[in-house]
mmCIF file of N, CA and C in Angstrom:
data_model
loop_
_atom_site.group_PDB
_atom_site.id
_atom_site.type_symbol
_atom_site.label_atom_id
_atom_site.label_comp_id
_atom_site.label_asym_id
_atom_site.label_seq_id
_atom_site.Cartn_x
_atom_site.Cartn_y
_atom_site.Cartn_z
ATOM 1 N N MET A 1 0.834 -1.190 0.000
ATOM 2 C CA MET A 1 0.000 0.000 0.000
ATOM 3 C C MET A 1 0.872 1.244 0.000
ATOM 4 N N SER A 2 0.391 2.246 -0.658
ATOM 5 C CA SER A 2 1.119 3.507 -0.671
ATOM 6 C C SER A 2 0.734 4.336 0.551
ATOM 7 N N LEU A 3 1.466 5.387 0.774
ATOM 8 C CA LEU A 3 1.177 6.280 1.900
ATOM 9 C C LEU A 3 -0.226 6.856 1.762
ATOM 10 N N HIS A 4 -0.590 7.243 0.548
ATOM 11 C CA HIS A 4 -1.920 7.823 0.317
ATOM 12 C C HIS A 4 -3.019 6.809 0.656
ATOM 13 N N ASP A 5 -2.823 5.550 0.261
ATOM 14 C CA ASP A 5 -3.796 4.506 0.567
ATOM 15 C C ASP A 5 -3.910 4.283 2.072
ATOM 16 N N ASP A 6 -2.781 4.283 2.761
ATOM 17 C CA ASP A 6 -2.792 4.097 4.213
ATOM 18 C C ASP A 6 -3.504 5.254 4.915
ATOM 19 N N LEU A 7 -3.238 6.473 4.484
ATOM 20 C CA LEU A 7 -3.894 7.628 5.099
ATOM 21 C C LEU A 7 -5.400 7.598 4.843
ATOM 22 N N THR A 8 -5.805 7.187 3.650
ATOM 23 C CA THR A 8 -7.226 7.090 3.339
ATOM 24 C C THR A 8 -7.887 6.025 4.201
ATOM 25 N N SER A 9 -7.216 4.907 4.395
ATOM 26 C CA SER A 9 -7.736 3.830 5.232
ATOM 27 C C SER A 9 -7.893 4.296 6.677
ATOM 28 N N VAL A 10 -6.899 4.986 7.185
ATOM 29 C CA VAL A 10 -6.977 5.504 8.553
ATOM 30 C C VAL A 10 -8.102 6.529 8.671
ATOM 31 N N GLN A 11 -8.276 7.357 7.650
ATOM 32 C CA GLN A 11 -9.345 8.359 7.672
ATOM 33 C C GLN A 11 -10.714 7.681 7.746
ATOM 34 N N ARG A 12 -10.916 6.619 6.973
ATOM 35 C CA ARG A 12 -12.198 5.895 7.009
ATOM 36 C C ARG A 12 -12.446 5.306 8.391
ATOM 37 N N ARG A 13 -11.431 4.719 8.976
ATOM 38 C CA ARG A 13 -11.590 4.121 10.305
ATOM 39 C C ARG A 13 -11.814 5.186 11.374
ATOM 40 N N LEU A 14 -11.183 6.327 11.220
ATOM 41 C CA LEU A 14 -11.382 7.421 12.170
ATOM 42 C C LEU A 14 -12.798 7.984 12.050
ATOM 43 N N ASP A 15 -13.323 8.040 10.821
ATOM 44 C CA ASP A 15 -14.712 8.477 10.640
ATOM 45 C C ASP A 15 -15.669 7.514 11.340
ATOM 46 N N ASP A 16 -15.387 6.202 11.236
ATOM 47 C CA ASP A 16 -16.198 5.213 11.945
ATOM 48 C C ASP A 16 -16.109 5.421 13.456
ATOM 49 N N LEU A 17 -14.898 5.676 13.943
ATOM 50 C CA LEU A 17 -14.706 5.921 15.369
ATOM 51 C C LEU A 17 -15.505 7.136 15.817
ATOM 52 N N MET A 18 -15.477 8.198 15.036
ATOM 53 C CA MET A 18 -16.204 9.416 15.415
ATOM 54 C C MET A 18 -17.705 9.149 15.474
ATOM 55 N N ARG A 19 -18.239 8.336 14.552
ATOM 56 C CA ARG A 19 -19.663 7.985 14.587
ATOM 57 C C ARG A 19 -19.982 7.158 15.829
ATOM 58 N N CYS A 20 -19.104 6.224 16.171
ATOM 59 C CA CYS A 20 -19.325 5.399 17.363
ATOM 60 C C CYS A 20 -19.260 6.238 18.638
ATOM 61 N N VAL A 21 -18.346 7.170 18.688
ATOM 62 C CA VAL A 21 -18.230 8.047 19.858
ATOM 63 C C VAL A 21 -19.485 8.899 19.994
ATOM 64 N N ALA A 22 -20.025 9.365 18.876
ATOM 65 C CA ALA A 22 -21.250 10.173 18.932
ATOM 66 C C ALA A 22 -22.420 9.340 19.458
ATOM 67 N N ARG A 23 -22.532 8.082 19.005
ATOM 68 C CA ARG A 23 -23.605 7.208 19.501
ATOM 69 C C ARG A 23 -23.412 6.903 20.984
ATOM 70 N N LEU A 24 -22.184 6.660 21.377
ATOM 71 C CA LEU A 24 -21.886 6.395 22.782
ATOM 72 C C LEU A 24 -22.208 7.614 23.639
ATOM 73 N N ASP A 25 -21.954 8.782 23.112
ATOM 74 C CA ASP A 25 -22.229 10.028 23.822
ATOM 75 C C ASP A 25 -23.727 10.180 24.093
ATOM 76 N N GLU A 26 -24.557 9.733 23.138
ATOM 77 C CA GLU A 26 -26.009 9.804 23.333
ATOM 78 C C GLU A 26 -26.458 8.927 24.493
ATOM 79 N N HIS A 27 -25.793 7.788 24.675
ATOM 80 C CA HIS A 27 -26.192 6.848 25.721
ATOM 81 C C HIS A 27 -25.618 7.206 27.088
ATOM 82 N N SER A 28 -24.405 7.704 27.132
ATOM 83 C CA SER A 28 -23.758 7.897 28.424
ATOM 84 C C SER A 28 -23.923 9.300 28.988
ATOM 85 N N GLY A 29 -24.207 10.264 28.160
ATOM 86 C CA GLY A 29 -24.388 11.621 28.660
ATOM 87 C C GLY A 29 -23.059 12.350 28.820
ATOM 88 N N ASP A 30 -23.134 13.504 29.443
ATOM 89 C CA ASP A 30 -21.962 14.377 29.557
ATOM 90 C C ASP A 30 -21.215 14.081 30.861
ATOM 91 N N THR A 31 -20.485 12.980 30.870
ATOM 92 C CA THR A 31 -19.680 12.621 32.038
ATOM 93 C C THR A 31 -18.221 13.001 31.765
ATOM 94 N N LEU A 32 -17.432 12.989 32.812
ATOM 95 C CA LEU A 32 -16.016 13.318 32.667
ATOM 96 C C LEU A 32 -15.329 12.330 31.727
ATOM 97 N N ASP A 33 -15.623 11.045 31.894
ATOM 98 C CA ASP A 33 -15.001 10.039 31.038
ATOM 99 C C ASP A 33 -15.402 10.219 29.575
ATOM 100 N N MET A 34 -16.655 10.554 29.335
ATOM 101 C CA MET A 34 -17.110 10.751 27.955
ATOM 102 C C MET A 34 -16.446 11.988 27.346
ATOM 103 N N ARG A 35 -16.268 13.023 28.137
ATOM 104 C CA ARG A 35 -15.561 14.208 27.627
ATOM 105 C C ARG A 35 -14.141 13.863 27.247
ATOM 106 N N ARG A 36 -13.484 12.988 28.029
ATOM 107 C CA ARG A 36 -12.126 12.557 27.699
ATOM 108 C C ARG A 36 -12.096 11.783 26.387
ATOM 109 N N VAL A 37 -13.070 10.894 26.190
ATOM 110 C CA VAL A 37 -13.133 10.112 24.950
ATOM 111 C C VAL A 37 -13.367 11.033 23.762
ATOM 112 N N ARG A 38 -14.308 11.973 23.897
ATOM 113 C CA ARG A 38 -14.555 12.925 22.803
ATOM 114 C C ARG A 38 -13.315 13.743 22.500
ATOM 115 N N SER A 39 -12.616 14.180 23.546
ATOM 116 C CA SER A 39 -11.403 14.979 23.365
ATOM 117 C C SER A 39 -10.310 14.170 22.674
ATOM 118 N N ALA A 40 -10.147 12.910 23.087
ATOM 119 C CA ALA A 40 -9.116 12.061 22.481
ATOM 120 C C ALA A 40 -9.433 11.793 21.010
ATOM 121 N N ALA A 41 -10.695 11.543 20.691
ATOM 122 C CA ALA A 41 -11.082 11.298 19.303
ATOM 123 C C ALA A 41 -10.882 12.549 18.457
ATOM 124 N N ALA A 42 -11.217 13.698 19.006
ATOM 125 C CA ALA A 42 -11.011 14.953 18.267
ATOM 126 C C ALA A 42 -9.524 15.213 18.054
ATOM 127 N N HIS A 43 -8.721 14.872 19.056
ATOM 128 C CA HIS A 43 -7.270 15.043 18.932
ATOM 129 C C HIS A 43 -6.726 14.147 17.822
ATOM 130 N N LEU A 44 -7.198 12.910 17.752
ATOM 131 C CA LEU A 44 -6.788 12.006 16.668
ATOM 132 C C LEU A 44 -7.172 12.573 15.300
ATOM 133 N N ARG A 45 -8.389 13.096 15.204
ATOM 134 C CA ARG A 45 -8.857 13.684 13.941
ATOM 135 C C ARG A 45 -7.952 14.846 13.528
ATOM 136 N N ASP A 46 -7.628 15.716 14.477
ATOM 137 C CA ASP A 46 -6.758 16.857 14.169
ATOM 138 C C ASP A 46 -5.349 16.406 13.793
ATOM 139 N N SER A 47 -4.831 15.415 14.504
ATOM 140 C CA SER A 47 -3.484 14.916 14.211
ATOM 141 C C SER A 47 -3.415 14.280 12.830
ATOM 142 N N LEU A 48 -4.442 13.532 12.465
ATOM 143 C CA LEU A 48 -4.464 12.920 11.148
ATOM 144 C C LEU A 48 -4.542 13.982 10.057
ATOM 145 N N ALA A 49 -5.320 15.029 10.291
ATOM 146 C CA ALA A 49 -5.403 16.116 9.314
ATOM 147 C C ALA A 49 -4.035 16.777 9.118
ATOM 148 N N LEU A 50 -3.306 16.984 10.200
ATOM 149 C CA LEU A 50 -1.959 17.555 10.091
ATOM 150 C C LEU A 50 -1.029 16.625 9.328
ATOM 151 N N LEU A 51 -1.134 15.335 9.601
ATOM 152 C CA LEU A 51 -0.296 14.356 8.914
ATOM 153 C C LEU A 51 -0.614 14.327 7.422
ATOM 154 N N GLN A 52 -1.890 14.390 7.073
ATOM 155 C CA GLN A 52 -2.279 14.394 5.661
ATOM 156 C C GLN A 52 -1.773 15.650 4.956
ATOM 157 N N ASP A 53 -1.803 16.774 5.653
ATOM 158 C CA ASP A 53 -1.313 18.023 5.058
ATOM 159 C C ASP A 53 0.189 18.006 4.845
ATOM 160 N N SER A 54 0.917 17.326 5.731
ATOM 161 C CA SER A 54 2.376 17.333 5.642
ATOM 162 C C SER A 54 2.924 16.213 4.769
ATOM 163 N N ALA A 55 2.087 15.251 4.409
ATOM 164 C CA ALA A 55 2.548 14.129 3.584
ATOM 165 C C ALA A 55 2.799 14.609 2.157
ATOM 166 N N PRO A 56 3.937 14.258 1.600
ATOM 167 C CA PRO A 56 4.211 14.652 0.217
ATOM 168 C C PRO A 56 3.246 13.960 -0.741
ATOM 169 N N ALA A 57 2.904 14.629 -1.806
ATOM 170 C CA ALA A 57 1.941 14.098 -2.765
ATOM 171 C C ALA A 57 2.475 12.872 -3.483
ATOM 172 N N ASP A 58 3.767 12.805 -3.706
ATOM 173 C CA ASP A 58 4.352 11.695 -4.454
ATOM 174 C C ASP A 58 5.161 10.763 -3.554
ATOM 175 N N ALA A 59 4.747 10.615 -2.296
ATOM 176 C CA ALA A 59 5.532 9.832 -1.338
ATOM 177 C C ALA A 59 5.656 8.369 -1.747
ATOM 178 N N GLY A 60 4.622 7.800 -2.319
ATOM 179 C CA GLY A 60 4.675 6.395 -2.674
ATOM 180 C C GLY A 60 5.289 6.140 -4.030
ATOM 181 N N LYS A 61 5.583 7.170 -4.789
ATOM 182 C CA LYS A 61 6.061 7.012 -6.160
ATOM 183 C C LYS A 61 7.559 7.175 -6.310
ATOM 184 N N ARG A 62 8.220 7.642 -5.274
ATOM 185 C CA ARG A 62 9.661 7.872 -5.347
ATOM 186 C C ARG A 62 10.435 6.580 -5.191
ATOM 187 N N PRO A 63 11.361 6.293 -6.081
ATOM 188 C CA PRO A 63 12.176 5.092 -5.887
ATOM 189 C C PRO A 63 13.189 5.311 -4.758
ATOM 190 N N VAL A 64 13.502 4.254 -4.083
ATOM 191 C CA VAL A 64 14.468 4.316 -2.988
ATOM 192 C C VAL A 64 15.866 4.214 -3.579
ATOM 193 N N GLU A 65 16.722 5.166 -3.237
ATOM 194 C CA GLU A 65 18.088 5.163 -3.743
ATOM 195 C C GLU A 65 18.957 4.312 -2.821
ATOM 196 N N MET A 66 19.577 3.311 -3.397
ATOM 197 C CA MET A 66 20.435 2.427 -2.633
ATOM 198 C C MET A 66 21.851 2.991 -2.590
ATOM 199 N N VAL A 67 22.465 2.905 -1.424
ATOM 200 C CA VAL A 67 23.834 3.365 -1.244
ATOM 201 C C VAL A 67 24.682 2.135 -0.941
ATOM 202 N N THR A 68 25.705 1.931 -1.743
ATOM 203 C CA THR A 68 26.573 0.776 -1.508
ATOM 204 C C THR A 68 27.691 1.164 -0.544
ATOM 205 N N VAL A 69 27.995 0.270 0.350
ATOM 206 C CA VAL A 69 29.063 0.474 1.322
ATOM 207 C C VAL A 69 30.167 -0.524 0.972
ATOM 208 N N PRO A 70 31.369 -0.031 0.725
ATOM 209 C CA PRO A 70 32.441 -0.954 0.329
ATOM 210 C C PRO A 70 32.857 -1.863 1.489
ATOM 211 N N ASP A 71 33.332 -3.042 1.125
ATOM 212 C CA ASP A 71 33.804 -3.998 2.130
ATOM 213 C C ASP A 71 35.241 -3.721 2.571
ATOM 214 N N ALA A 72 35.942 -2.868 1.831
ATOM 215 C CA ALA A 72 37.333 -2.559 2.153
ATOM 216 C C ALA A 72 37.398 -1.799 3.483
ATOM 217 N N PRO A 73 38.442 -2.027 4.274
ATOM 218 C CA PRO A 73 38.552 -1.305 5.550
ATOM 219 C C PRO A 73 38.751 0.198 5.313
ATOM 220 N N TYR A 74 38.269 0.976 6.290
ATOM 221 C CA TYR A 74 38.416 2.422 6.207
ATOM 222 C C TYR A 74 39.866 2.826 6.445
ATOM 223 N N ASP A 75 40.221 3.989 5.955
ATOM 224 C CA ASP A 75 41.552 4.550 6.180
ATOM 225 C C ASP A 75 41.663 4.929 7.658
ATOM 226 N N ARG A 76 42.638 4.387 8.374
ATOM 227 C CA ARG A 76 42.796 4.672 9.800
ATOM 228 C C ARG A 76 43.114 6.144 10.051
ATOM 229 N N GLY A 77 43.603 6.848 9.063
ATOM 230 C CA GLY A 77 43.898 8.265 9.213
ATOM 231 C C GLY A 77 42.656 9.114 9.439
ATOM 232 N N LEU A 78 41.493 8.581 9.096
ATOM 233 C CA LEU A 78 40.249 9.331 9.318
ATOM 234 C C LEU A 78 40.002 9.582 10.801
ATOM 235 N N TRP A 79 40.501 8.677 11.665
ATOM 236 C CA TRP A 79 40.263 8.794 13.091
ATOM 237 C C TRP A 79 41.532 9.141 13.867
ATOM 238 N N ALA A 80 42.493 9.710 13.240
ATOM 239 C CA ALA A 80 43.777 9.970 13.886
ATOM 240 C C ALA A 80 43.642 10.876 15.109
ATOM 241 N N ASP A 81 42.846 11.922 15.044
ATOM 242 C CA ASP A 81 42.720 12.859 16.165
ATOM 243 C C ASP A 81 41.412 12.677 16.939
ATOM 244 N N ALA A 82 40.672 11.643 16.657
ATOM 245 C CA ALA A 82 39.374 11.444 17.299
ATOM 246 C C ALA A 82 39.544 10.744 18.637
ATOM 247 N N GLU A 83 38.612 11.022 19.536
ATOM 248 C CA GLU A 83 38.602 10.356 20.833
ATOM 249 C C GLU A 83 37.416 9.407 20.862
ATOM 250 N N ASP A 84 37.573 8.290 21.521
ATOM 251 C CA ASP A 84 36.462 7.366 21.669
ATOM 252 C C ASP A 84 35.505 7.920 22.708
ATOM 253 N N GLU A 85 34.245 7.991 22.332
ATOM 254 C CA GLU A 85 33.246 8.518 23.247
ATOM 255 C C GLU A 85 33.147 7.618 24.468
ATOM 256 N N GLY A 86 33.208 8.216 25.616
ATOM 257 C CA GLY A 86 33.091 7.475 26.861
ATOM 258 C C GLY A 86 34.410 6.953 27.393
ATOM 259 N N LEU A 87 35.467 6.942 26.589
ATOM 260 C CA LEU A 87 36.750 6.433 27.060
ATOM 261 C C LEU A 87 37.720 7.543 27.427
ATOM 262 N N GLY A 88 37.394 8.764 27.115
ATOM 263 C CA GLY A 88 38.269 9.892 27.453
ATOM 264 C C GLY A 88 39.369 10.068 26.420
ATOM 265 N N SER A 89 40.344 10.844 26.757
ATOM 266 C CA SER A 89 41.418 11.143 25.807
ATOM 267 C C SER A 89 42.332 9.939 25.664
ATOM 268 N N PRO A 90 43.066 9.866 24.567
ATOM 269 C CA PRO A 90 43.939 8.725 24.379
ATOM 270 C C PRO A 90 45.108 8.697 25.370
ATOM 271 N N HIS A 91 45.413 9.835 25.991
ATOM 272 C CA HIS A 91 46.528 9.895 26.940
ATOM 273 C C HIS A 91 46.069 9.731 28.380
ATOM 274 N N ARG A 92 44.781 9.500 28.578
ATOM 275 C CA ARG A 92 44.153 9.281 29.888
ATOM 276 C C ARG A 92 44.301 10.453 30.827
ATOM 277 N N HIS A 93 44.387 11.657 30.308
ATOM 278 C CA HIS A 93 44.418 12.867 31.130
ATOM 279 C C HIS A 93 43.103 13.597 30.948
ATOM 280 N N ALA A 94 42.506 13.999 32.036
ATOM 281 C CA ALA A 94 41.245 14.751 31.955
ATOM 282 C C ALA A 94 41.516 16.140 31.389
ATOM 283 N N PRO A 95 40.565 16.686 30.679
ATOM 284 C CA PRO A 95 40.775 18.033 30.107
ATOM 285 C C PRO A 95 40.867 19.101 31.163
#
């Protein structure tokens, strides 16, 4: 499935959830717990809308670029002045 298909599927399920919450609200009345459920469902709806707005239009159509990593060992000169994190300086003197 593409990103667009997944977002559409989530939107349909969220619409179902909102309908169920509305029916539940009719039966249970305005209690603290029901207000929390309504608030959580509304928060999900708002979050999904933000996610849909920020999703790129061609997210599912872009090919993934593969990067090859050579098997040859790295040049040791790359780490000549580096310190190992957590081990301190190579001369064991605190800064």
